[in-house]
Coordinates of N, CA and C in Angstrom, one line a residue:
X1 N 118.6 98.9 128.7 CA 117.6 98.2 127.6 C 116.7 99.7 127.1
X2 N 117.3 99.7 125.5 CA 116.4 100.3 124.9 C 115.0 100.4 124.5
X3 N 114.4 101.4 124.6 CA 112.9 100.7 124.6 C 112.0 101.4 122.4
X4 N 111.9 100.0 122.2 CA 111.0 100.3 120.9 C 110.0 100.6 120.6
X5 N 109.9 101.0 119.5 CA 108.6 101.3 119.1 C 107.8 101.2 117.8
X6 N 107.2 100.1 117.2 CA 107.3 99.6 116.2 C 105.4 100.2 115.5
X7 N 105.6 101.0 114.8 CA 104.6 100.8 113.6 C 104.4 101.1 111.7
X8 N 103.3 101.0 111.9 CA 102.9 100.0 110.0 C 102.6 101.5 109.7
X9 N 103.1 102.2 108.9 CA 102.1 103.4 108.1 C 101.7 102.8 106.5
X10 N 100.5 102.9 106.4 CA 100.1 102.4 104.9 C 99.9 103.1 104.0
X11 N 100.3 103.3 102.8 CA 100.6 104.4 102.0 C 99.7 103.6 100.9
X12 N 98.8 105.0 100.5 CA 97.7 104.7 100.0 C 97.3 105.9 98.8
X13 N 97.7 106.0 97.6 CA 97.7 106.9 96.3 C 96.4 107.4 95.8
X14 N 96.1 108.9 96.1 CA 94.9 108.7 95.8 C 94.4 109.6 94.8
X15 N 96.0 110.0 94.1 CA 95.1 110.3 92.4 C 96.2 109.6 91.6
X16 N 95.7 108.8 90.8 CA 96.1 108.7 89.7 C 96.9 109.4 88.8
X17 N 98.0 108.2 87.9 CA 98.2 110.3 86.7 C 97.7 110.4 85.6
X18 N 97.9 111.3 84.7 CA 96.9 111.4 84.6 C 97.5 111.6 82.7
X19 N 97.1 110.8 82.3 CA 97.7 110.6 80.8 C 97.7 111.8 79.4
X20 N 98.2 112.6 79.5 CA 98.9 113.9 78.5 C 98.8 113.8 77.1
X21 N 97.9 113.4 76.6 CA 97.1 112.9 75.1 C 97.2 114.3 74.1
X22 N 96.7 114.1 73.2 CA 96.1 114.5 72.1 C 93.9 114.3 72.3
X23 N 93.7 115.7 72.7 CA 91.7 115.4 72.3 C 91.6 115.5 71.1
X24 N 90.6 115.4 70.7 CA 89.7 115.0 69.6 C 89.2 116.3 69.2
X25 N 88.5 116.5 70.6 CA 88.2 117.8 70.8 C 88.5 119.0 71.0
X26 N 89.1 119.0 71.7 CA 89.9 120.6 72.1 C 91.1 120.6 70.7
X27 N 91.8 119.8 70.5 CA 92.9 120.5 69.2 C 93.5 120.0 70.3
X28 N 94.4 119.6 70.7 CA 95.8 119.8 71.1 C 96.0 119.5 72.9
X29 N 97.4 118.9 73.5 CA 97.3 118.3 74.5 C 96.3 118.3 75.5
X30 N 95.2 116.9 76.2 CA 94.8 117.1 77.2 C 94.9 116.7 78.2
X31 N 95.1 116.3 79.7 CA 95.6 115.7 80.5 C 93.7 114.6 80.9
X32 N 94.0 113.6 81.0 CA 92.9 111.9 80.1 C 92.8 111.6 81.9
X33 N 91.5 111.4 82.9 CA 91.2 111.1 84.5 C 90.7 109.5 84.4
X34 N 90.9 108.5 84.4 CA 89.8 107.4 84.2 C 88.0 108.1 84.9
X35 N 87.4 107.1 84.0 CA 86.2 107.3 83.8 C 85.5 106.6 85.3
X36 N 86.0 105.9 85.1 CA 85.4 104.3 86.7 C 84.9 103.8 85.7
X37 N 85.5 103.4 84.3 CA 84.4 102.0 83.5 C 85.2 102.0 82.7
X38 N 84.9 100.6 82.6 CA 85.7 99.5 81.3 C 84.3 99.3 79.6
X39 N 85.7 99.1 79.1 CA 84.6 98.8 77.9 C 84.7 97.0 77.9
X40 N 83.4 96.0 77.7 CA 84.7 95.1 76.7 C 83.8 95.1 75.5
X41 N 84.5 94.4 74.2 CA 83.5 94.1 73.2 C 84.4 92.4 72.9
X42 N 83.0 91.8 71.9 CA 83.5 90.5 71.6 C 83.7 90.9 69.9
X43 N 85.4 90.1 69.7 CA 85.6 90.3 67.8 C 85.6 88.2 67.8
X44 N 83.9 87.9 66.6 CA 84.1 86.8 67.1 C 84.6 86.1 68.7
X45 N 84.8 85.1 68.4 CA 85.2 84.6 69.6 C 86.4 85.2 70.3
X46 N 87.3 86.6 70.2 CA 87.9 86.8 70.8 C 87.2 88.2 71.6
X47 N 87.8 88.9 72.5 CA 88.1 89.4 72.6 C 88.5 90.5 73.3
X48 N 88.4 91.4 73.2 CA 88.8 93.1 73.7 C 88.3 93.7 75.2
X49 N 89.7 94.3 75.2 CA 89.0 95.5 76.7 C 90.2 96.3 77.1
X50 N 89.3 97.8 77.4 CA 89.7 99.3 77.9 C 89.4 99.0 79.3
X51 N 90.3 100.8 79.4 CA 89.9 101.1 80.6 C 89.4 102.7 80.4
X52 N 88.4 102.8 80.3 CA 87.8 104.2 79.5 C 88.1 105.1 80.2
X53 N 88.9 106.7 79.7 CA 90.0 107.7 80.0 C 88.4 108.7 79.6
X54 N 88.7 110.0 80.5 CA 88.2 111.5 79.6 C 88.7 112.6 80.2
X55 N 88.6 112.9 78.3 CA 89.4 114.9 79.5 C 88.9 115.7 80.0
X56 N 90.0 116.0 81.0 CA 89.7 117.1 82.2 C 88.6 117.9 81.7
X57 N 88.7 118.5 80.1 CA 88.5 119.3 80.0 C 87.2 118.6 79.3
X58 N 86.6 118.2 78.0 CA 85.8 118.6 77.8 C 84.4 116.8 77.5
X59 N 85.4 116.2 78.4 CA 84.9 114.4 78.3 C 84.4 113.4 77.7
X60 N 85.3 114.2 76.4 CA 86.1 113.6 74.9 C 86.8 111.8 75.7
X61 N 86.0 110.8 74.9 CA 87.0 109.5 75.9 C 88.2 109.4 75.4
X62 N 89.2 108.6 76.1 CA 90.1 107.5 74.6 C 90.3 106.2 76.1
X63 N 90.3 105.6 74.7 CA 90.2 104.0 75.3 C 91.9 103.1 75.5
X64 N 91.7 103.3 77.0 CA 93.7 102.1 77.5 C 93.4 100.8 77.2
X65 N 94.3 99.9 75.8 CA 93.9 99.2 76.1 C 94.7 98.4 77.1
X66 N 94.0 97.2 77.4 CA 93.7 96.4 78.5 C 94.2 94.9 77.9
X67 N 93.3 94.0 76.9 CA 93.9 92.9 76.2 C 93.6 93.3 74.9
X68 N 93.7 92.3 73.4 CA 93.1 92.4 72.4 C 92.9 90.9 72.3
X69 N 92.1 91.2 71.7 CA 92.1 90.3 70.5 C 92.4 88.3 72.1
X70 N 91.8 88.3 72.6 CA 92.1 87.3 73.5 C 91.2 86.9 73.2
X71 N 91.0 85.0 73.5 CA 90.3 84.7 73.3 C 90.1 84.1 75.3
X72 N 88.7 83.6 75.3 CA 87.4 84.2 77.0 C 87.5 82.8 77.7
X73 N 89.2 81.9 77.6 CA 89.1 81.0 78.2 C 90.6 81.5 78.3
X74 N 91.6 82.5 78.1 CA 92.9 82.9 78.5 C 92.3 83.6 79.9
X75 N 91.3 84.1 79.9 CA 90.8 85.4 80.6 C 90.6 84.8 82.0
X76 N 91.2 85.3 83.1 CA 91.3 84.5 84.3 C 89.7 85.1 84.7
X77 N 88.8 84.1 85.5 CA 87.5 83.9 85.5 C 87.7 85.5 86.5
X78 N 87.9 86.0 87.4 CA 88.2 86.9 88.6 C 88.4 88.5 87.8
X79 N 89.5 87.9 86.7 CA 88.7 89.7 85.6 C 87.5 89.7 85.2
X80 N 87.4 88.9 84.0 CA 86.3 88.8 83.8 C 85.0 89.0 84.7
X81 N 85.7 88.9 85.0 CA 83.5 89.6 86.0 C 84.1 91.2 86.6
X82 N 85.5 92.0 86.9 CA 86.2 92.3 87.4 C 84.9 93.5 86.1
X83 N 85.8 93.2 84.6 CA 85.2 94.5 82.8 C 84.1 93.9 84.3
X84 N 83.5 93.4 84.1 CA 82.0 92.7 83.4 C 81.2 94.0 84.6
X85 N 81.5 94.3 85.6 CA 81.1 94.9 86.9 C 81.4 95.8 87.0
X86 N 82.5 96.5 86.2 CA 83.1 98.2 86.3 C 83.8 97.9 87.9
X87 N 84.5 96.7 88.2 CA 84.9 96.3 89.9 C 85.4 97.8 89.9
X88 N 85.8 98.4 90.8 CA 86.6 100.0 91.4 C 87.8 98.7 91.8
X89 N 87.9 98.3 92.8 CA 89.9 98.2 93.5 C 90.2 97.4 91.7
X90 N 89.2 96.6 90.5 CA 90.1 96.1 89.1 C 90.4 97.7 88.1
X91 N 89.5 98.9 88.6 CA 90.4 99.9 87.9 C 91.3 100.8 88.5
X92 N 91.3 100.9 89.9 CA 92.1 101.2 91.0 C 93.6 100.7 90.5
X93 N 93.5 99.7 90.4 CA 95.0 98.8 90.1 C 95.7 99.2 88.5
X94 N 94.7 99.2 87.8 CA 95.0 100.0 86.1 C 95.1 101.2 86.0
X95 N 94.9 101.7 86.6 CA 94.8 103.7 86.5 C 96.0 103.9 87.1
X96 N 96.5 103.6 89.0 CA 98.2 103.4 89.2 C 99.2 102.8 88.2
X97 N 98.2 101.9 87.3 CA 100.6 101.1 86.5 C 100.8 101.8 85.6
X98 N 101.8 102.9 86.2 CA 102.6 103.6 85.2 C 103.0 102.7 84.0
X99 N 103.2 101.7 84.8 CA 103.4 100.8 83.5 C 103.2 100.8 82.1
X100 N 101.5 100.9 82.4 CA 101.2 99.9 81.8 C 100.2 101.3 80.5
X101 N 101.3 102.2 80.5 CA 100.6 103.7 79.6 C 101.2 103.8 78.7
X102 N 100.9 103.8 77.0 CA 102.4 103.7 76.9 C 102.9 105.7 75.9
X103 N 103.3 105.5 75.3 CA 104.8 106.4 75.3 C 104.1 108.2 75.3
X104 N 102.7 108.0 74.6 CA 102.4 109.2 73.8 C 101.8 109.7 74.7
X105 N 101.9 108.7 76.2 CA 100.3 109.1 77.3 C 101.1 109.3 78.6
X106 N 102.0 109.9 78.6 CA 103.1 110.1 79.4 C 102.5 110.9 80.7
X107 N 103.1 110.3 82.0 CA 101.9 110.9 83.2 C 102.5 112.0 83.1
X108 N 101.7 112.7 83.0 CA 101.9 114.7 84.1 C 102.9 114.4 85.3
X109 N 103.4 115.4 84.8 CA 105.1 115.4 86.7 C 104.0 116.7 87.4
X110 N 104.5 115.9 89.1 CA 104.1 116.4 90.0 C 104.1 114.9 91.0
X111 N 103.6 116.1 92.0 CA 103.8 114.3 93.3 C 102.6 114.5 93.7
X112 N 102.8 112.9 93.5 CA 101.5 112.6 93.9 C 100.9 112.2 95.1
X113 N 99.3 113.1 95.3 CA 98.9 112.9 97.3 C 98.6 111.7 97.5
X114 N 98.9 111.4 98.2 CA 99.2 110.2 99.3 C 98.3 110.0 100.3
X115 N 97.3 109.2 100.8 CA 97.5 109.4 102.3 C 97.8 108.1 103.6
X116 N 98.0 108.8 104.3 CA 99.5 107.3 105.1 C 98.2 107.7 106.5
X117 N 98.2 106.3 107.0 CA 97.4 105.6 108.1 C 98.1 104.8 108.6
X118 N 98.5 105.0 109.4 CA 99.6 105.5 110.9 C 98.9 104.8 112.0
X119 N 99.8 103.6 112.4 CA 99.4 102.2 113.8 C 100.7 102.3 114.5
X120 N 100.0 101.8 115.5 CA 101.1 101.1 116.9 C 100.9 99.8 116.4
X121 N 102.1 98.8 116.9 CA 101.9 97.3 116.6 C 102.2 97.1 117.9
X122 N 103.2 97.2 118.2 CA 104.0 97.3 119.6 C 104.9 98.0 120.6
X123 N 105.3 97.9 121.4 CA 105.4 99.4 121.7 C 104.4 99.7 122.4
X124 N 104.9 100.9 123.4 CA 105.1 101.6 124.0 C 105.3 103.9 124.1
X125 N 104.4 104.9 123.8 CA 105.5 106.0 123.0 C 106.1 106.6 123.9
X126 N 105.4 106.3 125.3 CA 106.5 107.4 126.6 C 107.7 107.0 126.6
X127 N 108.8 107.2 126.7 CA 110.3 107.0 126.9 C 110.8 106.0 125.8
X128 N 110.2 105.8 124.7 CA 111.2 105.0 123.5 C 112.0 106.3 123.2
X129 N 113.1 105.2 122.8 CA 114.4 105.4 121.8 C 114.4 105.0 120.7
X130 N 114.3 103.5 120.6 CA 113.5 102.5 118.8 C 113.0 104.0 118.3
X131 N 112.3 103.6 117.3 CA 111.5 104.1 116.1 C 111.4 102.9 115.7
X132 N 110.6 102.1 114.9 CA 110.3 100.9 113.8 C 109.1 101.2 112.7
X133 N 109.4 102.3 111.9 CA 108.6 101.9 110.2 C 108.1 101.1 109.4
X134 N 107.2 100.7 109.4 CA 107.2 99.7 108.3 C 106.3 100.1 107.2
X135 N 106.7 100.3 106.0 CA 105.7 101.1 105.2 C 105.2 99.5 104.1
X136 N 103.8 100.1 104.5 CA 102.6 99.1 103.4 C 102.5 99.5 101.9
X137 N 102.7 99.3 101.2 CA 102.5 100.4 100.1 C 100.7 99.9 98.9
X138 N 100.4 100.1 99.2 CA 98.5 99.6 98.4 C 98.8 99.2 97.2
X139 N 100.2 100.3 96.5 CA 100.3 100.4 95.2 C 101.3 101.7 95.4
X140 N 102.3 101.5 93.8 CA 103.1 102.2 94.0 C 103.4 103.6 94.2
X141 N 104.0 104.5 94.6 CA 104.0 105.6 94.6 C 105.2 106.6 94.2
X142 N 104.9 107.8 93.9 CA 105.8 108.3 93.2 C 106.5 109.4 94.4
X143 N 106.1 109.4 95.7 CA 106.7 110.6 96.9 C 108.4 110.3 96.9
X144 N 108.9 110.8 97.2 CA 110.9 110.2 97.4 C 110.4 109.9 99.4
X145 N 111.7 109.3 99.4 CA 111.0 109.1 100.8 C 111.2 109.9 101.4
X146 N 112.2 110.8 102.0 CA 112.5 111.3 102.7 C 111.8 112.7 102.0
X147 N 110.8 113.4 101.4 CA 109.6 114.1 101.4 C 108.8 113.4 102.1
X148 N 108.3 112.3 102.4 CA 107.5 111.4 103.1 C 108.0 111.2 104.4
X149 N 109.3 110.5 105.1 CA 109.5 110.9 106.1 C 109.4 112.9 107.5
X150 N 109.6 113.5 105.7 CA 109.4 115.1 106.2 C 108.6 115.3 106.6
X151 N 107.5 115.6 105.7 CA 105.4 115.7 105.8 C 105.1 115.0 107.0
X152 N 104.8 113.5 107.2 CA 104.6 112.7 108.1 C 105.1 113.5 109.9
X153 N 106.3 113.8 109.5 CA 107.4 113.4 110.8 C 107.0 114.9 111.2
X154 N 107.0 115.4 110.2 CA 106.8 117.3 110.8 C 108.6 117.4 110.5
X155 N 109.7 116.7 109.8 CA 110.8 117.1 109.8 C 111.5 118.0 109.0
X156 N 112.3 118.7 109.5 CA 113.1 119.1 107.4 C 113.7 118.5 107.0
X157 N 113.7 118.2 105.6 CA 115.0 117.1 104.9 C 116.8 117.0 105.0
X158 N 116.7 118.2 105.6 CA 118.4 118.4 106.3 C 118.3 117.7 107.2
X159 N 117.4 118.0 108.1 CA 116.9 117.5 109.7 C 117.3 115.7 109.3
X160 N 117.2 115.4 108.2 CA 116.7 113.7 108.1 C 118.5 113.5 107.4
X161 N 118.3 114.1 106.8 CA 119.4 114.5 105.6 C 121.3 113.9 106.7
X162 N 120.6 114.6 108.2 CA 122.0 115.1 109.7 C 122.0 113.5 110.4
X163 N 120.1 113.2 111.3 CA 120.3 111.8 111.3 C 120.9 110.8 110.1
X164 N 120.4 111.0 108.9 CA 121.0 109.7 108.1 C 122.7 109.8 108.3
X165 N 123.3 110.5 108.1 CA 124.8 110.3 108.5 C 125.9 110.4 109.7
X166 N 124.3 110.7 110.8 CA 124.8 110.3 112.0 C 124.7 108.7 112.4
X167 N 124.2 108.3 111.7 CA 123.8 106.5 111.5 C 122.3 106.8 112.4
X168 N 122.0 107.8 113.1 CA 120.2 107.8 113.6 C 118.7 107.4 112.7
X169 N 119.3 107.0 111.3 CA 118.4 106.4 110.3 C 118.4 106.5 109.8
X170 N 118.2 104.3 109.9 CA 118.7 103.7 108.2 C 117.5 102.5 108.4
X171 N 118.7 101.9 107.6 CA 117.3 100.7 106.8 C 117.4 99.9 107.6
X172 N 116.2 98.4 107.7 CA 116.9 97.3 107.7 C 118.9 97.1 107.9
X173 N 119.3 96.5 109.9 CA 120.4 95.6 109.6 C 121.5 97.0 109.7
X174 N 120.7 97.6 109.6 CA 122.1 99.7 109.7 C 122.4 100.0 108.4
X175 N 121.4 99.5 107.4 CA 122.3 100.4 106.1 C 121.4 101.6 105.9
X176 N 121.4 101.9 104.5 CA 121.5 102.6 104.3 C 120.4 103.2 104.1
X177 N 119.2 104.0 104.1 CA 118.0 104.2 103.1 C 118.1 104.7 101.8
X178 N 117.5 104.4 101.1 CA 117.0 105.1 99.7 C 116.4 106.2 99.8
X179 N 116.9 107.7 100.4 CA 116.2 109.0 101.0 C 115.3 110.0 99.7
X180 N 116.9 109.6 98.4 CA 115.8 110.0 97.4 C 114.8 109.4 96.6
X181 N 114.6 108.4 96.1 CA 113.6 107.4 95.9 C 112.5 107.0 96.8
X182 N 111.4 106.4 96.7 CA 110.2 107.0 96.4 C 110.0 104.8 97.2
X183 N 109.5 105.1 98.3 CA 109.9 103.4 98.9 C 108.8 102.3 98.4
X184 N 109.1 101.3 98.9 CA 108.3 99.7 98.3 C 108.5 99.3 99.2
X185 N 107.1 98.4 98.8 CA 106.4 97.7 99.9 C 107.9 97.0 101.0
X186 N 107.2 97.1 102.5 CA 108.1 96.3 103.1 C 109.7 96.9 103.8
X187 N 109.3 98.8 102.8 CA 110.3 98.8 103.3 C 110.2 99.5 105.3
X188 N 111.6 98.9 106.0 CA 111.7 99.3 107.3 C 112.8 100.7 107.3
X189 N 112.5 102.1 108.0 CA 113.0 102.7 108.9 C 113.4 102.9 109.9
X190 N 114.4 102.7 110.8 CA 114.8 102.5 112.0 C 115.5 104.0 112.6
X191 N 115.0 104.2 113.3 CA 115.3 106.4 113.9 C 115.7 105.7 115.3
X192 N 116.7 106.3 115.9 CA 117.8 106.1 117.0 C 118.0 107.2 117.8
X193 N 116.5 107.3 118.6 CA 117.0 109.5 119.4 C 116.9 108.3 120.8
X194 N 118.3 109.4 121.4 CA 118.2 109.3 123.4 C 117.2 109.8 123.7
X195 N 116.7 110.0 125.0 CA 115.1 110.4 125.4 C 115.1 112.0 125.2
X196 N 116.2 112.0 126.1 CA 116.0 113.1 125.9 C 116.5 114.3 124.6
X197 N 116.8 113.9 123.2 CA 116.8 114.1 121.9 C 116.1 115.3 122.0
X198 N 116.8 116.5 121.0 CA 115.4 117.6 121.4 C 113.6 117.1 120.0
X199 N 114.3 116.7 119.3 CA 113.4 115.5 118.3 C 112.5 115.1 118.9
X200 N 111.9 113.8 120.4 CA 111.7 113.9 120.5 C 109.9 114.0 121.7
X201 N 109.8 115.6 122.1 CA 108.9 116.0 122.8 C 108.2 116.3 120.8
X202 N 108.9 116.3 119.8 CA 107.7 116.9 118.8 C 107.1 115.9 117.9
X203 N 108.2 114.8 118.1 CA 107.8 112.9 117.5 C 105.8 112.6 118.4
X204 N 106.8 112.6 119.6 CA 105.9 112.0 120.4 C 104.4 112.5 120.1
X205 N 104.3 113.9 119.8 CA 102.7 114.7 120.2 C 102.6 113.8 119.0
X206 N 102.6 113.5 117.6 CA 102.3 113.3 116.6 C 102.5 111.1 116.8
X207 N 103.1 110.7 118.0 CA 102.7 109.1 117.9 C 101.5 109.2 118.7
X208 N 102.2 109.8 120.0 CA 100.5 109.6 121.0 C 98.9 109.1 119.9
X209 N 98.8 110.4 119.2 CA 97.6 110.4 118.3 C 97.3 109.3 117.1
X210 N 98.3 108.4 117.4 CA 98.3 107.1 116.6 C 97.4 105.7 117.2
X211 N 96.5 105.0 115.9 CA 96.2 103.3 116.4 C 96.2 102.6 116.8
X212 N 96.8 101.9 118.4 CA 97.5 100.6 118.2 C 95.9 99.0 117.2
X213 N 97.4 98.5 117.0 CA 96.1 97.7 116.0 C 96.1 96.7 117.2
X214 N 95.0 96.3 116.8 CA 93.7 95.2 117.8 C 93.9 94.3 117.4

């Protein structure tokens, strides 16, 4: 009977996308970053809200619309409170929402840095034959799955591709993994290796350092 080791990796992107837009002070296109503050204005009985960004070169501000001319009763109380206190969680959620950026403020290219917190939820590291990794995404990420696995397991992408071709690296129920696409929340990776596989010692070195879930 094969021994299974189940892990959860929680992915947290560290750097929000930077809209690249014309800076009024610099006079050229510049990347802007979230300032950590909202702006909330009243226009009669209607409210406008923005997330304030700053030019990385000169601190000129750009207001990213959240909503415009909205009646207070149409705004969820928790959102209203978040806007009033500059809630860091709400700011982070909006800052990483790429779909909310207008076309003129397309995110700059590049791989977003991601913090990965790994935990063992079931099984023992010694002599495992089946490794199951479930991904828990704090927010959507742009990093491809093959790059993530190569980075965190210290395996080349060619090795991952070979394992997938051999049927040793799959999704749930043996389904092929979308290695060239960013993972989604609850994506599950299954890795099947014989105990004497040359990759096992290398992977065990990584796995032995994981924290068990209490």
